[in-house]
């Protein structure tokens, strides 16, 4: 079945648009999750929206499932590899990688799936740095569109990457095209600036789903402020978290601090630079003594709180920094870390970079904390209520420690909820550790479900199980899938939608 399909694609798109070699299958099947690599049947590289339409129609005729991906850098969530074996990876990013338009006055760029954070940052620099991107702390070669469609997020005021998309161009499972928002009116001049147009808002259908393949969209961009001043505080004890969260809530509820505020565990910080001391297979969680030593060495404390102000000059920002100092220092526990110190500390510089729209590779150091390359994200939301955040800390620390892993957690705080980023780094080459990791993830999901805090963005290994907990959503999304994609052309099983 697949061979006939690949032949048909070759004859329409050219022989060099398809790769079914062992090498390509290994490369595109690789991921860092505990379930093992998942081999696709092959890879296709379209060059245009018309190519994507052709591939989708041929997939329907030949009964083939496609796995669309932009740049495949979803590290710890599945990378390029499909949700099910033998789906065909549609790698949009390789050839569809242009910035199609930049509007500096209205603040947006229209991009194809292959435009990475690094590329968009460079484009802004070439144009005189009038606009600032909102990046991630992850791979600079991640794609702006792929990240947004998976509801990834950043740290600047434009952190809600999916919310910053406008005017999506989508290839539907029958090969037709849908333009969202005002874009559905042919010739609309407002396609990239007005989302609240006529009829239902359809954009949401195309995030964390398999109802369409997005071939371009505008991403809104913030004017780059003339001055950015970052600040941080370290706190000595794990138990300082409730007090920190309650202060941060006030700072975000009033929007006094324009960036999101990060509350980063010591281990999440130092593991970007350090490796597990004396690691050997079978080790348990790092001891508290070793952790304290690394926290001291890297200047993180048990918690690092960080944020940034934007304004016309460093001098103008000084009184604002003074005000956050007064608030945190009133606890009697906070140690202030200035912008200058942040610039020279590689662990803390990550925060400044992410608040400034500068792609950084430094946080990828987390992936080497233990050998063997395993990493999996667990992403529940935590209310901005100190007492509940403390309950979450205790729960996660207990379960991670029982399974032999470190508490690598960063709360990325808004006014009401924080993204509680948990990364579990494990030795994927060691079967016992991999199996402990699987049990640990299941125990965490079960524990958070029990107290009413479900996970959000989910690694491909767990997406079908995760949907099985949600019968109401499963029924509704299944009905939509049946109506839009009865032949299962686009990624059946993605986020449990089939
Ligand atoms: C240390 C570290 C730090 C990280 N920090 C962050 C962070 O701060 N914020 C964050 O959000 N993530 C973070 N990540 C996670 C991840 O690496 C990034 O989100 C990355 O940008 C996602 O990969 P991508 O952009 O290449 O998307 P892709 O891998 O291309 O795609 C992601 C998902 O979207 C779907 N998709 C992609 N393109 C399309 C399309 N055109 N049409 C339909 N569906 C599509 C894919 O099927 C896939 O499910 C981090 C990872 C690591 C290891």
PDB file of C-alpha atoms and ligand atoms in Angstrom, residues 67-77 79-80 92 113 117 135-139 141-147 149-155 161 206 209 212-215 268 363-367 377 419 421 423 457 460 463 494-495, ligand 1:
ATOM      1  CA  UNK A  67       2.172  12.826  10.477  1.00  0.00           C
ATOM      2  CA  UNK A  68       2.624  16.581   9.811  1.00  0.00           C
ATOM      3  CA  UNK A  69       5.588  18.229  11.453  1.00  0.00           C
ATOM      4  CA  UNK A  70       7.225  21.611  11.071  1.00  0.00           C
ATOM      5  CA  UNK A  71      10.774  21.224  12.394  1.00  0.00           C
ATOM      6  CA  UNK A  72      10.481  18.128  14.611  1.00  0.00           C
ATOM      7  CA  UNK A  73      12.182  19.699  17.624  1.00  0.00           C
ATOM      8  CA  UNK A  74       9.470  18.695  20.089  1.00  0.00           C
ATOM      9  CA  UNK A  75      12.174  17.389  22.411  1.00  0.00           C
ATOM     10  CA  UNK A  76      10.785  15.363  25.297  1.00  0.00           C
ATOM     11  CA  UNK A  77       7.351  15.387  23.637  1.00  0.00           C
ATOM     12  CA  UNK A  79      10.322  15.060  18.143  1.00  0.00           C
ATOM     13  CA  UNK A  80       9.680  14.056  14.516  1.00  0.00           C
ATOM     14  CA  UNK A  92       6.902  20.704   6.048  1.00  0.00           C
ATOM     15  CA  UNK A 113       6.250  25.996   8.933  1.00  0.00           C
ATOM     16  CA  UNK A 117      13.019  30.919  16.239  1.00  0.00           C
ATOM     17  CA  UNK A 135      10.969  32.450  21.833  1.00  0.00           C
ATOM     18  CA  UNK A 136      11.142  29.431  24.096  1.00  0.00           C
ATOM     19  CA  UNK A 137      13.922  28.245  26.365  1.00  0.00           C
ATOM     20  CA  UNK A 138      14.127  25.166  24.141  1.00  0.00           C
ATOM     21  CA  UNK A 139      15.826  24.501  20.806  1.00  0.00           C
ATOM     22  CA  UNK A 141      15.861  25.466  15.654  1.00  0.00           C
ATOM     23  CA  UNK A 142      12.340  24.699  16.808  1.00  0.00           C
ATOM     24  CA  UNK A 143       9.695  26.077  14.465  1.00  0.00           C
ATOM     25  CA  UNK A 144       7.557  29.055  15.413  1.00  0.00           C
ATOM     26  CA  UNK A 145       4.423  27.494  13.870  1.00  0.00           C
ATOM     27  CA  UNK A 146       4.919  23.920  15.156  1.00  0.00           C
ATOM     28  CA  UNK A 147       5.556  25.221  18.652  1.00  0.00           C
ATOM     29  CA  UNK A 149       0.245  24.630  17.160  1.00  0.00           C
ATOM     30  CA  UNK A 150       1.278  22.338  20.024  1.00  0.00           C
ATOM     31  CA  UNK A 151       0.376  25.243  22.336  1.00  0.00           C
ATOM     32  CA  UNK A 152       3.964  25.807  23.348  1.00  0.00           C
ATOM     33  CA  UNK A 153       4.678  29.022  25.181  1.00  0.00           C
ATOM     34  CA  UNK A 154       7.323  31.626  25.915  1.00  0.00           C
ATOM     35  CA  UNK A 155       8.114  34.188  28.591  1.00  0.00           C
ATOM     36  CA  UNK A 161       2.237  31.576  21.036  1.00  0.00           C
ATOM     37  CA  UNK A 206      -5.946  23.110  14.589  1.00  0.00           C
ATOM     38  CA  UNK A 209      -5.231  18.045  16.977  1.00  0.00           C
ATOM     39  CA  UNK A 212      -5.710  19.986   9.285  1.00  0.00           C
ATOM     40  CA  UNK A 213      -2.178  20.830   8.179  1.00  0.00           C
ATOM     41  CA  UNK A 214      -1.212  24.450   8.670  1.00  0.00           C
ATOM     42  CA  UNK A 215       0.872  25.786   5.794  1.00  0.00           C
ATOM     43  CA  UNK A 268      16.178  22.760  37.120  1.00  0.00           C
ATOM     44  CA  UNK A 363      18.775  25.104  28.676  1.00  0.00           C
ATOM     45  CA  UNK A 364      19.290  22.096  26.396  1.00  0.00           C
ATOM     46  CA  UNK A 365      22.064  21.213  28.854  1.00  0.00           C
ATOM     47  CA  UNK A 366      19.256  19.679  30.945  1.00  0.00           C
ATOM     48  CA  UNK A 367      19.189  16.782  28.474  1.00  0.00           C
ATOM     49  CA  UNK A 377       7.832  16.611  29.995  1.00  0.00           C
ATOM     50  CA  UNK A 419       2.759  26.325  33.850  1.00  0.00           C
ATOM     51  CA  UNK A 421       7.159  22.570  33.789  1.00  0.00           C
ATOM     52  CA  UNK A 423      11.174  17.553  32.978  1.00  0.00           C
ATOM     53  CA  UNK A 457       0.475  19.373  26.429  1.00  0.00           C
ATOM     54  CA  UNK A 460       3.112  11.336  21.950  1.00  0.00           C
ATOM     55  CA  UNK A 463      -1.557  10.981  24.143  1.00  0.00           C
ATOM     56  CA  UNK A 494      -2.696  12.328  17.764  1.00  0.00           C
ATOM     57  CA  UNK A 495      -3.822  13.686  21.138  1.00  0.00           C
TER      58      UNK A 495
HETATM   59  C1  LIG B   1      15.360  22.118  27.560  1.00  0.00           C
HETATM   60  C2  LIG B   1      14.096  22.347  26.793  1.00  0.00           C
HETATM   61  C3  LIG B   1      13.394  23.523  26.978  1.00  0.00           C
HETATM   62  C4  LIG B   1      12.189  23.737  26.316  1.00  0.00           C
HETATM   63  N1  LIG B   1      11.539  24.916  26.511  1.00  0.00           N
HETATM   64  C5  LIG B   1      10.349  25.121  25.923  1.00  0.00           C
HETATM   65  C6  LIG B   1       9.633  26.335  26.173  1.00  0.00           C
HETATM   66  O1  LIG B   1      10.096  27.245  26.843  1.00  0.00           O
HETATM   67  N2  LIG B   1       8.407  26.462  25.583  1.00  0.00           N
HETATM   68  C7  LIG B   1       7.881  25.497  24.794  1.00  0.00           C
HETATM   69  O2  LIG B   1       6.771  25.671  24.298  1.00  0.00           O
HETATM   70  N3  LIG B   1       8.546  24.359  24.560  1.00  0.00           N
HETATM   71  C8  LIG B   1       9.756  24.144  25.088  1.00  0.00           C
HETATM   72  N4  LIG B   1      10.431  22.968  24.833  1.00  0.00           N
HETATM   73  C9  LIG B   1       9.754  21.902  24.052  1.00  0.00           C
HETATM   74  C10 LIG B   1      10.023  21.871  22.520  1.00  0.00           C
HETATM   75  O3  LIG B   1      11.362  21.493  22.280  1.00  0.00           O
HETATM   76  C11 LIG B   1       9.689  23.172  21.797  1.00  0.00           C
HETATM   77  O4  LIG B   1       8.342  23.533  22.049  1.00  0.00           O
HETATM   78  C12 LIG B   1       9.875  23.076  20.275  1.00  0.00           C
HETATM   79  O5  LIG B   1       9.849  24.350  19.691  1.00  0.00           O
HETATM   80  C13 LIG B   1       8.779  22.227  19.601  1.00  0.00           C
HETATM   81  O6  LIG B   1       9.257  21.722  18.415  1.00  0.00           O
HETATM   82  P1  LIG B   1       8.935  22.330  16.943  1.00  0.00           P
HETATM   83  O7  LIG B   1       8.814  23.778  17.121  1.00  0.00           O
HETATM   84  O8  LIG B   1      10.002  21.811  16.049  1.00  0.00           O
HETATM   85  O9  LIG B   1       7.511  21.703  16.586  1.00  0.00           O
HETATM   86  P2  LIG B   1       7.220  20.366  15.772  1.00  0.00           P
HETATM   87  O10 LIG B   1       7.965  19.247  16.423  1.00  0.00           O
HETATM   88  O11 LIG B   1       7.425  20.566  14.333  1.00  0.00           O
HETATM   89  O12 LIG B   1       5.661  20.196  16.014  1.00  0.00           O
HETATM   90  C14 LIG B   1       5.070  20.125  17.264  1.00  0.00           C
HETATM   91  C15 LIG B   1       3.688  19.515  17.148  1.00  0.00           C
HETATM   92  O13 LIG B   1       2.843  20.287  16.297  1.00  0.00           O
HETATM   93  C16 LIG B   1       2.360  19.524  15.196  1.00  0.00           C
HETATM   94  N5  LIG B   1       2.573  20.324  13.977  1.00  0.00           N
HETATM   95  C17 LIG B   1       3.742  20.897  13.630  1.00  0.00           C
HETATM   96  N6  LIG B   1       3.597  21.584  12.503  1.00  0.00           N
HETATM   97  C18 LIG B   1       2.320  21.424  12.101  1.00  0.00           C
HETATM   98  C19 LIG B   1       1.589  21.921  11.002  1.00  0.00           C
HETATM   99  N7  LIG B   1       2.167  22.736  10.118  1.00  0.00           N
HETATM  100  N8  LIG B   1       0.287  21.577  10.876  1.00  0.00           N
HETATM  101  C20 LIG B   1      -0.293  20.779  11.807  1.00  0.00           C
HETATM  102  N9  LIG B   1       0.353  20.291  12.884  1.00  0.00           N
HETATM  103  C21 LIG B   1       1.657  20.614  13.040  1.00  0.00           C
HETATM  104  C22 LIG B   1       3.204  18.260  15.152  1.00  0.00           C
HETATM  105  O14 LIG B   1       2.427  17.187  14.702  1.00  0.00           O
HETATM  106  C23 LIG B   1       3.635  18.116  16.591  1.00  0.00           C
HETATM  107  O15 LIG B   1       2.615  17.431  17.294  1.00  0.00           O
HETATM  108  C24 LIG B   1      11.659  22.739  25.454  1.00  0.00           C
HETATM  109  C25 LIG B   1      12.394  21.555  25.254  1.00  0.00           C
HETATM  110  C26 LIG B   1      13.592  21.369  25.911  1.00  0.00           C
HETATM  111  C27 LIG B   1      14.325  20.086  25.703  1.00  0.00           C
END
